[in-house]
Amino acid sequence: MALGEFELIDRFFRGRGAARSDVPLSVGDDAALIECPPDRQLVAAIDTLVEGAHFPAGSPAASVGHRALAVNLSDLAAMGAEPAWALLALTLPHADERWLEEFSGGLAALADQFRVALVGGDTTRGPLCITLQILGTVERGTALTRRGGAPGEALYVSGTPGDAAAGLQMEVSRLAVPDERVARHLRERFLFPTPRVGLGRRLRGYASACIDVSDGLLGDAGKLARASGCGAQLDYETLPVSPMLVEAVGAERARELALTGGDDYELLFSVPPSRVESLSRDLPAAEWSYTRIGTLRREPGAIVMRNGSVIDFSHYGFDHFGSVR
Ligand code: ADP
Ligand code: MG
């Protein structure tokens, strides 16, 4: 690379993100040293973004940096964990300084916001590919998992799923949205998703199971339900879709995108009937923005009910229906 590897790391990645007192040795040595609190469990996740597969070629670099961290923060949010440290494996076709400036800026802004320190990584040449590993902690024995749900429990989702899928369609010119304000909102939801870290941490003690919605509400409800040894029923009429999404694609398509779109990074969680009241008292839905959308049930699989009958998705022509379990 024209810019030397050492200089590149030094300029764009050393000391990025939050400064943390629990990192006595960071970028620059063979490995980082981290002080891990003895009463907490380490929580680890990793995700890879490949250009052309996980984001459109030519995406704004700041968005690529933001999303590389956001998708990992979302995994920690779904565990009820507190993020703390990240490692970045970056493969670049060439050292484009402007791209690196924007990429590292997007990553660092989100890292600062969630007090995450970038403690190491690897830099190589090749097709654009970003792997980020996140580490965090959770009070011993209190992590949320996908497995704790049971039939009869209420299912909730945060935010308004579907927006990001519409934003992605706009990015690849498959959807045109004339209204400037609506267009900006939907694009931002894809390019700069907000991981629900605060909500995830607060859900410990209320939610019995939790998953982050990255592949569409229906598929991810199926995953949570299956891990919990049951099924899920989603109620079509209750699906929270944003007025912006409805304006852009219409009420029907908005709900299809909410169910199957992906890239939302919202939280989907189950709550036992005995805790529904304390949840709504302690974490008011209006303040934390989540909505009840269904119920866990005994029969396996994830279904959507509309006007008292199960929606037959073959009418919708979803090509990825096969992946919905
Ligand atoms: P080594 O050869 O020992 O693996 P490197 O020369 O690859 O070390 O990296 C030097 C230092 O820079 C290490 O501390 C490594 O963690 C860090 N580093 C390399 N690439 C990145 C990156 N993209 N982001 C953050 N830290 C990085
Ligand atoms: Mg080494």
mmCIF file of C-alpha atoms and ligand atoms in Angstrom:
data_model
loop_
_atom_site.group_PDB
_atom_site.id
_atom_site.type_symbol
_atom_site.label_atom_id
_atom_site.label_comp_id
_atom_site.label_asym_id
_atom_site.label_seq_id
_atom_site.Cartn_x
_atom_site.Cartn_y
_atom_site.Cartn_z
ATOM 1 C CA MET A 1 0.000 0.000 0.000
ATOM 2 C CA ALA A 2 1.222 3.512 -0.831
ATOM 3 C CA LEU A 3 0.541 4.481 2.745
ATOM 4 C CA GLY A 4 2.710 2.141 4.862
ATOM 5 C CA GLU A 5 0.848 -0.324 7.041
ATOM 6 C CA PHE A 6 2.383 1.096 10.193
ATOM 7 C CA GLU A 7 1.495 4.664 9.255
ATOM 8 C CA LEU A 8 -2.014 3.628 8.273
ATOM 9 C CA ILE A 9 -2.686 1.956 11.632
ATOM 10 C CA ASP A 10 -1.119 4.858 13.489
ATOM 11 C CA ARG A 11 -3.087 7.516 11.668
ATOM 12 C CA PHE A 12 -6.499 5.949 11.517
ATOM 13 C CA PHE A 13 -6.808 3.322 14.227
ATOM 14 C CA ARG A 14 -4.461 3.860 17.169
ATOM 15 C CA GLY A 15 -6.305 5.342 20.130
ATOM 16 C CA ARG A 16 -9.670 5.358 18.339
ATOM 17 C CA GLY A 17 -12.912 4.941 20.207
ATOM 18 C CA ALA A 18 -13.257 5.494 23.928
ATOM 19 C CA ALA A 19 -10.253 5.680 26.246
ATOM 20 C CA ARG A 20 -10.752 2.991 28.883
ATOM 21 C CA SER A 21 -8.844 2.522 32.119
ATOM 22 C CA ASP A 22 -9.282 -1.259 31.829
ATOM 23 C CA VAL A 23 -6.948 -1.423 28.787
ATOM 24 C CA PRO A 24 -3.342 -1.172 30.063
ATOM 25 C CA LEU A 25 -1.925 -2.133 26.632
ATOM 26 C CA SER A 26 -3.672 -1.360 23.337
ATOM 27 C CA VAL A 27 -2.842 -0.999 19.605
ATOM 28 C CA GLY A 28 0.897 -1.224 18.915
ATOM 29 C CA ASP A 29 2.041 -4.379 20.675
ATOM 30 C CA ASP A 30 1.593 -8.013 19.649
ATOM 31 C CA ALA A 31 -1.705 -8.179 21.523
ATOM 32 C CA ALA A 32 -3.794 -6.045 23.822
ATOM 33 C CA LEU A 33 -4.146 -6.501 27.573
ATOM 34 C CA ILE A 34 -7.579 -6.112 29.117
ATOM 35 C CA GLU A 35 -8.602 -6.043 32.786
ATOM 36 C CA CYS A 36 -11.768 -8.093 33.091
ATOM 37 C CA PRO A 37 -13.989 -7.532 36.158
ATOM 38 C CA PRO A 38 -14.042 -10.759 38.246
ATOM 39 C CA ASP A 39 -17.785 -10.725 38.991
ATOM 40 C CA ARG A 40 -18.813 -10.496 35.340
ATOM 41 C CA GLN A 41 -18.813 -12.822 32.348
ATOM 42 C CA LEU A 42 -17.035 -11.966 29.107
ATOM 43 C CA VAL A 43 -19.412 -11.727 26.117
ATOM 44 C CA ALA A 44 -17.885 -12.088 22.632
ATOM 45 C CA ALA A 45 -19.281 -11.697 19.111
ATOM 46 C CA ILE A 46 -17.825 -11.216 15.643
ATOM 47 C CA ASP A 47 -19.268 -10.226 12.290
ATOM 48 C CA THR A 48 -17.880 -9.834 8.785
ATOM 49 C CA LEU A 49 -19.097 -7.341 6.193
ATOM 50 C CA VAL A 50 -18.149 -8.172 2.605
ATOM 51 C CA GLU A 51 -18.550 -5.465 -0.012
ATOM 52 C CA GLY A 52 -21.289 -6.412 -2.454
ATOM 53 C CA ALA A 53 -22.752 -8.997 -0.095
ATOM 54 C CA HIS A 54 -23.450 -7.132 3.162
ATOM 55 C CA PHE A 55 -23.345 -3.584 1.838
ATOM 56 C CA PRO A 56 -23.593 -2.207 -1.698
ATOM 57 C CA ALA A 57 -20.313 -1.557 -3.493
ATOM 58 C CA GLY A 58 -19.453 2.133 -3.200
ATOM 59 C CA SER A 59 -21.344 2.648 0.094
ATOM 60 C CA PRO A 60 -20.306 5.767 2.032
ATOM 61 C CA ALA A 61 -17.202 4.817 4.020
ATOM 62 C CA ALA A 62 -18.572 6.385 7.225
ATOM 63 C CA SER A 63 -21.573 4.069 6.953
ATOM 64 C CA VAL A 64 -19.380 1.007 6.440
ATOM 65 C CA GLY A 65 -17.391 1.889 9.580
ATOM 66 C CA HIS A 66 -20.557 2.585 11.554
ATOM 67 C CA ARG A 67 -22.259 -0.626 10.461
ATOM 68 C CA ALA A 68 -19.220 -2.835 11.128
ATOM 69 C CA LEU A 69 -19.463 -1.837 14.792
ATOM 70 C CA ALA A 70 -23.261 -1.439 14.954
ATOM 71 C CA VAL A 71 -24.040 -5.016 13.891
ATOM 72 C CA ASN A 72 -21.741 -6.288 16.633
ATOM 73 C CA LEU A 73 -23.115 -3.895 19.253
ATOM 74 C CA SER A 74 -26.551 -5.188 18.324
ATOM 75 C CA ASP A 75 -25.464 -8.761 19.121
ATOM 76 C CA LEU A 76 -24.267 -7.632 22.531
ATOM 77 C CA ALA A 77 -27.500 -5.688 23.040
ATOM 78 C CA ALA A 78 -29.443 -8.897 22.410
ATOM 79 C CA MET A 79 -27.422 -10.564 25.190
ATOM 80 C CA GLY A 80 -28.144 -7.730 27.642
ATOM 81 C CA ALA A 81 -24.382 -7.084 27.746
ATOM 82 C CA GLU A 82 -22.292 -3.945 28.126
ATOM 83 C CA PRO A 83 -19.879 -3.524 25.192
ATOM 84 C CA ALA A 84 -16.301 -2.519 26.010
ATOM 85 C CA TRP A 85 -13.549 -3.558 23.573
ATOM 86 C CA ALA A 86 -13.271 -4.183 19.826
ATOM 87 C CA LEU A 87 -10.759 -5.692 17.381
ATOM 88 C CA LEU A 88 -10.842 -4.836 13.699
ATOM 89 C CA ALA A 89 -9.600 -7.006 10.827
ATOM 90 C CA LEU A 90 -9.570 -4.818 7.751
ATOM 91 C CA THR A 91 -8.899 -6.028 4.205
ATOM 92 C CA LEU A 92 -8.521 -3.211 1.691
ATOM 93 C CA PRO A 93 -7.896 -3.218 -2.066
ATOM 94 C CA HIS A 94 -5.722 -0.086 -1.639
ATOM 95 C CA ALA A 95 -4.988 2.498 1.041
ATOM 96 C CA ASP A 96 -7.332 5.312 0.033
ATOM 97 C CA GLU A 97 -6.715 7.979 2.662
ATOM 98 C CA ARG A 98 -10.026 9.714 2.237
ATOM 99 C CA TRP A 99 -11.923 6.441 2.495
ATOM 100 C CA LEU A 100 -9.940 5.459 5.586
ATOM 101 C CA GLU A 101 -10.569 8.850 7.175
ATOM 102 C CA GLU A 102 -14.323 8.494 6.744
ATOM 103 C CA PHE A 103 -14.423 4.798 7.621
ATOM 104 C CA SER A 104 -12.464 5.208 10.854
ATOM 105 C CA GLY A 105 -14.462 8.346 11.666
ATOM 106 C CA GLY A 106 -17.775 6.485 11.345
ATOM 107 C CA LEU A 107 -16.480 3.644 13.463
ATOM 108 C CA ALA A 108 -14.936 5.891 16.108
ATOM 109 C CA ALA A 109 -18.044 8.062 16.505
ATOM 110 C CA LEU A 110 -20.171 5.028 17.373
ATOM 111 C CA ALA A 111 -17.399 3.553 19.539
ATOM 112 C CA ASP A 112 -17.222 6.809 21.524
ATOM 113 C CA GLN A 113 -20.990 6.835 21.953
ATOM 114 C CA PHE A 114 -20.987 3.337 23.484
ATOM 115 C CA ARG A 115 -17.642 3.657 25.332
ATOM 116 C CA VAL A 116 -15.944 1.003 23.202
ATOM 117 C CA ALA A 117 -12.133 1.072 22.869
ATOM 118 C CA LEU A 118 -10.484 -0.223 19.677
ATOM 119 C CA VAL A 119 -7.729 -2.374 21.179
ATOM 120 C CA GLY A 120 -6.274 -4.102 18.129
ATOM 121 C CA GLY A 121 -6.728 -5.589 14.728
ATOM 122 C CA ASP A 122 -5.127 -6.650 11.515
ATOM 123 C CA THR A 123 -4.668 -4.880 8.181
ATOM 124 C CA THR A 124 -4.268 -6.720 4.890
ATOM 125 C CA ARG A 125 -4.637 -6.113 1.188
ATOM 126 C CA GLY A 126 -7.444 -7.757 -0.791
ATOM 127 C CA PRO A 127 -11.113 -7.267 -1.766
ATOM 128 C CA LEU A 128 -12.847 -4.890 0.681
ATOM 129 C CA CYS A 129 -13.910 -6.889 3.718
ATOM 130 C CA ILE A 130 -14.341 -5.802 7.327
ATOM 131 C CA THR A 131 -14.388 -8.169 10.281
ATOM 132 C CA LEU A 132 -15.003 -6.698 13.688
ATOM 133 C CA GLN A 133 -14.914 -8.567 16.947
ATOM 134 C CA ILE A 134 -16.614 -7.074 19.959
ATOM 135 C CA LEU A 135 -16.033 -7.963 23.578
ATOM 136 C CA GLY A 136 -18.150 -6.892 26.493
ATOM 137 C CA THR A 137 -19.290 -8.037 29.886
ATOM 138 C CA VAL A 138 -22.464 -8.939 31.695
ATOM 139 C CA GLU A 139 -23.169 -9.509 35.367
ATOM 140 C CA ARG A 140 -22.593 -13.210 35.959
ATOM 141 C CA GLY A 141 -25.644 -15.339 35.175
ATOM 142 C CA THR A 142 -27.852 -12.515 33.891
ATOM 143 C CA ALA A 143 -27.232 -12.611 30.115
ATOM 144 C CA LEU A 144 -30.268 -12.788 27.850
ATOM 145 C CA THR A 145 -30.244 -15.661 25.361
ATOM 146 C CA ARG A 146 -32.525 -16.980 22.631
ATOM 147 C CA ARG A 147 -33.380 -20.024 24.705
ATOM 148 C CA GLY A 148 -35.460 -18.867 27.669
ATOM 149 C CA GLY A 149 -38.875 -18.363 26.047
ATOM 150 C CA ALA A 150 -41.967 -20.504 26.688
ATOM 151 C CA PRO A 151 -45.440 -20.930 25.156
ATOM 152 C CA GLY A 152 -47.906 -18.259 26.261
ATOM 153 C CA GLU A 153 -45.299 -15.521 26.608
ATOM 154 C CA ALA A 154 -45.709 -12.130 24.961
ATOM 155 C CA LEU A 155 -43.436 -11.173 22.041
ATOM 156 C CA TYR A 156 -42.229 -7.603 21.568
ATOM 157 C CA VAL A 157 -40.083 -5.775 19.048
ATOM 158 C CA SER A 158 -38.313 -2.453 19.435
ATOM 159 C CA GLY A 159 -38.492 0.386 16.895
ATOM 160 C CA THR A 160 -40.042 0.180 13.446
ATOM 161 C CA PRO A 161 -38.664 -2.751 11.425
ATOM 162 C CA GLY A 162 -38.737 -2.536 7.635
ATOM 163 C CA ASP A 163 -37.255 0.954 7.325
ATOM 164 C CA ALA A 164 -33.710 -0.318 6.764
ATOM 165 C CA ALA A 165 -34.802 -2.751 4.041
ATOM 166 C CA ALA A 166 -36.450 0.127 2.171
ATOM 167 C CA GLY A 167 -33.298 2.207 2.692
ATOM 168 C CA LEU A 168 -31.178 -0.558 1.193
ATOM 169 C CA GLN A 169 -33.513 -0.788 -1.808
ATOM 170 C CA MET A 170 -33.057 2.946 -2.309
ATOM 171 C CA GLU A 171 -29.274 2.567 -2.100
ATOM 172 C CA VAL A 172 -29.305 0.039 -4.941
ATOM 173 C CA SER A 173 -31.818 2.090 -6.968
ATOM 174 C CA ARG A 174 -34.646 -0.421 -6.663
ATOM 175 C CA LEU A 175 -36.868 2.080 -4.898
ATOM 176 C CA ALA A 176 -37.373 5.769 -5.612
ATOM 177 C CA VAL A 177 -38.814 7.966 -2.853
ATOM 178 C CA PRO A 178 -39.634 11.489 -4.036
ATOM 179 C CA ASP A 179 -40.202 13.070 -0.608
ATOM 180 C CA GLU A 180 -36.772 14.259 0.538
ATOM 181 C CA ARG A 181 -37.476 13.906 4.276
ATOM 182 C CA VAL A 182 -38.898 10.384 3.957
ATOM 183 C CA ALA A 183 -36.039 9.344 1.661
ATOM 184 C CA ARG A 184 -33.420 10.607 4.113
ATOM 185 C CA HIS A 185 -35.036 8.823 7.065
ATOM 186 C CA LEU A 186 -35.146 5.442 5.289
ATOM 187 C CA ARG A 187 -31.597 5.684 3.930
ATOM 188 C CA GLU A 188 -30.260 6.646 7.359
ATOM 189 C CA ARG A 189 -31.945 3.628 8.924
ATOM 190 C CA PHE A 190 -29.945 1.387 6.596
ATOM 191 C CA LEU A 191 -26.672 3.328 6.547
ATOM 192 C CA PHE A 192 -26.503 4.222 10.247
ATOM 193 C CA PRO A 193 -28.554 1.745 12.320
ATOM 194 C CA THR A 194 -28.860 2.370 16.070
ATOM 195 C CA PRO A 195 -27.972 -0.689 18.149
ATOM 196 C CA ARG A 196 -30.391 -1.023 21.098
ATOM 197 C CA VAL A 197 -27.705 -1.477 23.741
ATOM 198 C CA GLY A 198 -29.505 0.484 26.479
ATOM 199 C CA LEU A 199 -32.761 -1.393 25.999
ATOM 200 C CA GLY A 200 -31.010 -4.785 25.961
ATOM 201 C CA ARG A 201 -29.283 -4.096 29.258
ATOM 202 C CA ARG A 202 -32.519 -2.937 30.879
ATOM 203 C CA LEU A 203 -34.431 -6.006 29.645
ATOM 204 C CA ARG A 204 -32.450 -8.289 31.951
ATOM 205 C CA GLY A 205 -34.857 -9.419 34.623
ATOM 206 C CA TYR A 206 -37.897 -8.854 32.392
ATOM 207 C CA ALA A 207 -37.289 -10.665 29.085
ATOM 208 C CA SER A 208 -37.052 -14.471 29.093
ATOM 209 C CA ALA A 209 -35.401 -14.599 25.643
ATOM 210 C CA CYS A 210 -34.016 -12.055 23.210
ATOM 211 C CA ILE A 211 -32.583 -11.884 19.673
ATOM 212 C CA ASP A 212 -31.567 -8.983 17.487
ATOM 213 C CA VAL A 213 -33.464 -8.637 14.225
ATOM 214 C CA SER A 214 -30.966 -8.781 11.389
ATOM 215 C CA ASP A 215 -32.652 -11.137 8.907
ATOM 216 C CA GLY A 216 -36.297 -10.026 9.111
ATOM 217 C CA LEU A 217 -38.792 -10.252 11.953
ATOM 218 C CA LEU A 218 -40.421 -13.485 10.820
ATOM 219 C CA GLY A 219 -37.225 -15.463 10.343
ATOM 220 C CA ASP A 220 -35.700 -14.166 13.562
ATOM 221 C CA ALA A 221 -38.912 -14.854 15.529
ATOM 222 C CA GLY A 222 -38.592 -18.410 14.197
ATOM 223 C CA LYS A 223 -35.008 -18.602 15.459
ATOM 224 C CA LEU A 224 -35.890 -17.346 18.950
ATOM 225 C CA ALA A 225 -38.885 -19.680 19.146
ATOM 226 C CA ARG A 226 -36.928 -22.697 17.951
ATOM 227 C CA ALA A 227 -34.116 -22.068 20.426
ATOM 228 C CA SER A 228 -36.799 -21.825 23.130
ATOM 229 C CA GLY A 229 -38.353 -25.122 22.029
ATOM 230 C CA CYS A 230 -41.625 -23.593 20.835
ATOM 231 C CA GLY A 231 -43.207 -21.596 17.998
ATOM 232 C CA ALA A 232 -44.211 -17.967 17.454
ATOM 233 C CA GLN A 233 -47.370 -16.243 16.308
ATOM 234 C CA LEU A 234 -47.063 -12.692 15.015
ATOM 235 C CA ASP A 235 -50.188 -10.555 14.661
ATOM 236 C CA TYR A 236 -50.149 -8.637 11.380
ATOM 237 C CA GLU A 237 -52.314 -5.772 12.605
ATOM 238 C CA THR A 238 -49.940 -4.988 15.471
ATOM 239 C CA LEU A 239 -46.712 -4.764 13.427
ATOM 240 C CA PRO A 240 -45.157 -1.345 14.109
ATOM 241 C CA VAL A 241 -44.249 0.297 10.811
ATOM 242 C CA SER A 242 -43.089 3.890 10.513
ATOM 243 C CA PRO A 243 -45.331 6.470 8.793
ATOM 244 C CA MET A 244 -42.326 7.201 6.550
ATOM 245 C CA LEU A 245 -42.159 3.596 5.361
ATOM 246 C CA VAL A 246 -45.913 3.537 4.711
ATOM 247 C CA GLU A 247 -45.613 6.760 2.750
ATOM 248 C CA ALA A 248 -42.753 5.327 0.675
ATOM 249 C CA VAL A 249 -44.110 1.859 -0.149
ATOM 250 C CA GLY A 250 -47.746 1.671 1.043
ATOM 251 C CA ALA A 251 -49.249 -0.077 4.072
ATOM 252 C CA GLU A 252 -49.115 -3.646 2.712
ATOM 253 C CA ARG A 253 -45.552 -3.559 1.407
ATOM 254 C CA ALA A 254 -44.431 -1.822 4.612
ATOM 255 C CA ARG A 255 -45.541 -4.834 6.651
ATOM 256 C CA GLU A 256 -43.963 -7.268 4.200
ATOM 257 C CA LEU A 257 -40.674 -5.418 4.587
ATOM 258 C CA ALA A 258 -41.044 -5.403 8.378
ATOM 259 C CA LEU A 259 -41.548 -9.181 8.361
ATOM 260 C CA THR A 260 -38.885 -10.191 5.871
ATOM 261 C CA GLY A 261 -36.609 -7.248 5.140
ATOM 262 C CA GLY A 262 -33.627 -7.464 7.475
ATOM 263 C CA ASP A 263 -30.861 -5.028 8.518
ATOM 264 C CA ASP A 264 -33.073 -3.518 11.237
ATOM 265 C CA TYR A 265 -30.932 -4.308 14.301
ATOM 266 C CA GLU A 266 -33.946 -3.975 16.557
ATOM 267 C CA LEU A 267 -34.529 -6.304 19.519
ATOM 268 C CA LEU A 268 -37.182 -9.024 19.528
ATOM 269 C CA PHE A 269 -37.904 -10.395 22.991
ATOM 270 C CA SER A 270 -40.326 -12.528 24.952
ATOM 271 C CA VAL A 271 -41.769 -11.656 28.358
ATOM 272 C CA PRO A 272 -43.594 -14.095 30.684
ATOM 273 C CA PRO A 273 -47.180 -13.039 31.558
ATOM 274 C CA SER A 274 -46.123 -12.530 35.203
ATOM 275 C CA ARG A 275 -43.637 -9.807 34.157
ATOM 276 C CA VAL A 276 -45.658 -7.974 31.509
ATOM 277 C CA GLU A 277 -47.004 -5.473 34.034
ATOM 278 C CA SER A 278 -43.662 -4.684 35.642
ATOM 279 C CA LEU A 279 -42.085 -4.301 32.187
ATOM 280 C CA SER A 280 -44.615 -1.685 31.125
ATOM 281 C CA ARG A 281 -44.358 0.064 34.498
ATOM 282 C CA ASP A 282 -40.541 0.112 34.746
ATOM 283 C CA LEU A 283 -39.738 0.530 31.027
ATOM 284 C CA PRO A 284 -42.698 2.434 29.537
ATOM 285 C CA ALA A 285 -43.229 1.377 25.929
ATOM 286 C CA ALA A 286 -43.614 4.968 24.744
ATOM 287 C CA GLU A 287 -40.273 5.947 26.260
ATOM 288 C CA TRP A 288 -38.333 2.810 25.193
ATOM 289 C CA SER A 289 -40.262 2.399 21.949
ATOM 290 C CA TYR A 290 -41.225 -1.229 21.743
ATOM 291 C CA THR A 291 -44.485 -2.886 20.688
ATOM 292 C CA ARG A 292 -46.206 -6.161 21.466
ATOM 293 C CA ILE A 293 -46.464 -8.070 18.186
ATOM 294 C CA GLY A 294 -47.424 -11.600 19.124
ATOM 295 C CA THR A 295 -47.118 -14.600 21.383
ATOM 296 C CA LEU A 296 -44.984 -17.704 21.761
ATOM 297 C CA ARG A 297 -46.995 -20.887 21.248
ATOM 298 C CA ARG A 298 -46.576 -24.620 21.539
ATOM 299 C CA GLU A 299 -46.687 -25.463 17.807
ATOM 300 C CA PRO A 300 -43.258 -25.091 16.183
ATOM 301 C CA GLY A 301 -42.564 -22.578 13.398
ATOM 302 C CA ALA A 302 -43.295 -18.871 13.011
ATOM 303 C CA ILE A 303 -46.651 -17.798 11.591
ATOM 304 C CA VAL A 304 -48.365 -14.481 10.940
ATOM 305 C CA MET A 305 -52.083 -14.107 11.703
ATOM 306 C CA ARG A 306 -54.259 -11.599 9.880
ATOM 307 C CA ASN A 307 -58.008 -11.193 10.445
ATOM 308 C CA GLY A 308 -58.107 -14.514 12.230
ATOM 309 C CA SER A 309 -56.323 -16.602 9.603
ATOM 310 C CA VAL A 310 -52.720 -17.516 8.878
ATOM 311 C CA ILE A 311 -51.125 -15.513 6.068
ATOM 312 C CA ASP A 312 -50.036 -17.720 3.217
ATOM 313 C CA PHE A 313 -46.714 -16.251 2.198
ATOM 314 C CA SER A 314 -46.659 -17.971 -1.176
ATOM 315 C CA HIS A 315 -49.036 -15.204 -2.358
ATOM 316 C CA TYR A 316 -46.388 -12.633 -1.551
ATOM 317 C CA GLY A 317 -43.759 -14.247 -3.721
ATOM 318 C CA PHE A 318 -40.950 -13.900 -1.191
ATOM 319 C CA ASP A 319 -37.959 -15.609 -2.707
ATOM 320 C CA HIS A 320 -36.418 -16.075 0.717
ATOM 321 C CA PHE A 321 -39.485 -17.748 2.187
ATOM 322 C CA GLY A 322 -37.544 -21.011 2.252
ATOM 323 C CA SER A 323 -35.287 -19.637 4.962
ATOM 324 C CA VAL A 324 -38.201 -18.901 7.316
ATOM 325 C CA ARG A 325 -38.443 -21.679 9.858
HETATM 326 P P1 ADP B 1 1.404 -8.479 14.322
HETATM 327 O O1 ADP B 1 2.289 -8.593 13.126
HETATM 328 O O2 ADP B 1 2.098 -8.714 15.626
HETATM 329 O O3 ADP B 1 0.136 -9.222 14.206
HETATM 330 P P2 ADP B 1 0.600 -5.991 13.223
HETATM 331 O O4 ADP B 1 1.798 -5.368 12.659
HETATM 332 O O5 ADP B 1 -0.373 -6.685 12.315
HETATM 333 O O6 ADP B 1 0.991 -6.936 14.429
HETATM 334 O O7 ADP B 1 -0.229 -4.889 14.007
HETATM 335 C C1 ADP B 1 0.449 -3.979 14.858
HETATM 336 C C2 ADP B 1 -0.523 -3.481 15.898
HETATM 337 O O8 ADP B 1 -1.564 -2.755 15.276
HETATM 338 C C3 ADP B 1 -1.189 -4.579 16.719
HETATM 339 O O9 ADP B 1 -1.339 -4.098 18.050
HETATM 340 C C4 ADP B 1 -2.529 -4.738 16.064
HETATM 341 O O10 ADP B 1 -3.484 -5.185 16.985
HETATM 342 C C5 ADP B 1 -2.818 -3.325 15.583
HETATM 343 N N1 ADP B 1 -3.647 -3.241 14.370
HETATM 344 C C6 ADP B 1 -3.359 -3.688 13.129
HETATM 345 N N2 ADP B 1 -4.332 -3.389 12.242
HETATM 346 C C7 ADP B 1 -5.285 -2.722 12.949
HETATM 347 C C8 ADP B 1 -6.527 -2.142 12.625
HETATM 348 N N3 ADP B 1 -7.036 -2.171 11.395
HETATM 349 N N4 ADP B 1 -7.227 -1.555 13.626
HETATM 350 C C9 ADP B 1 -6.738 -1.531 14.874
HETATM 351 N N5 ADP B 1 -5.581 -2.032 15.259
HETATM 352 C C10 ADP B 1 -4.838 -2.628 14.304
HETATM 353 MG MG MG B 2 3.075 -9.951 16.482
#
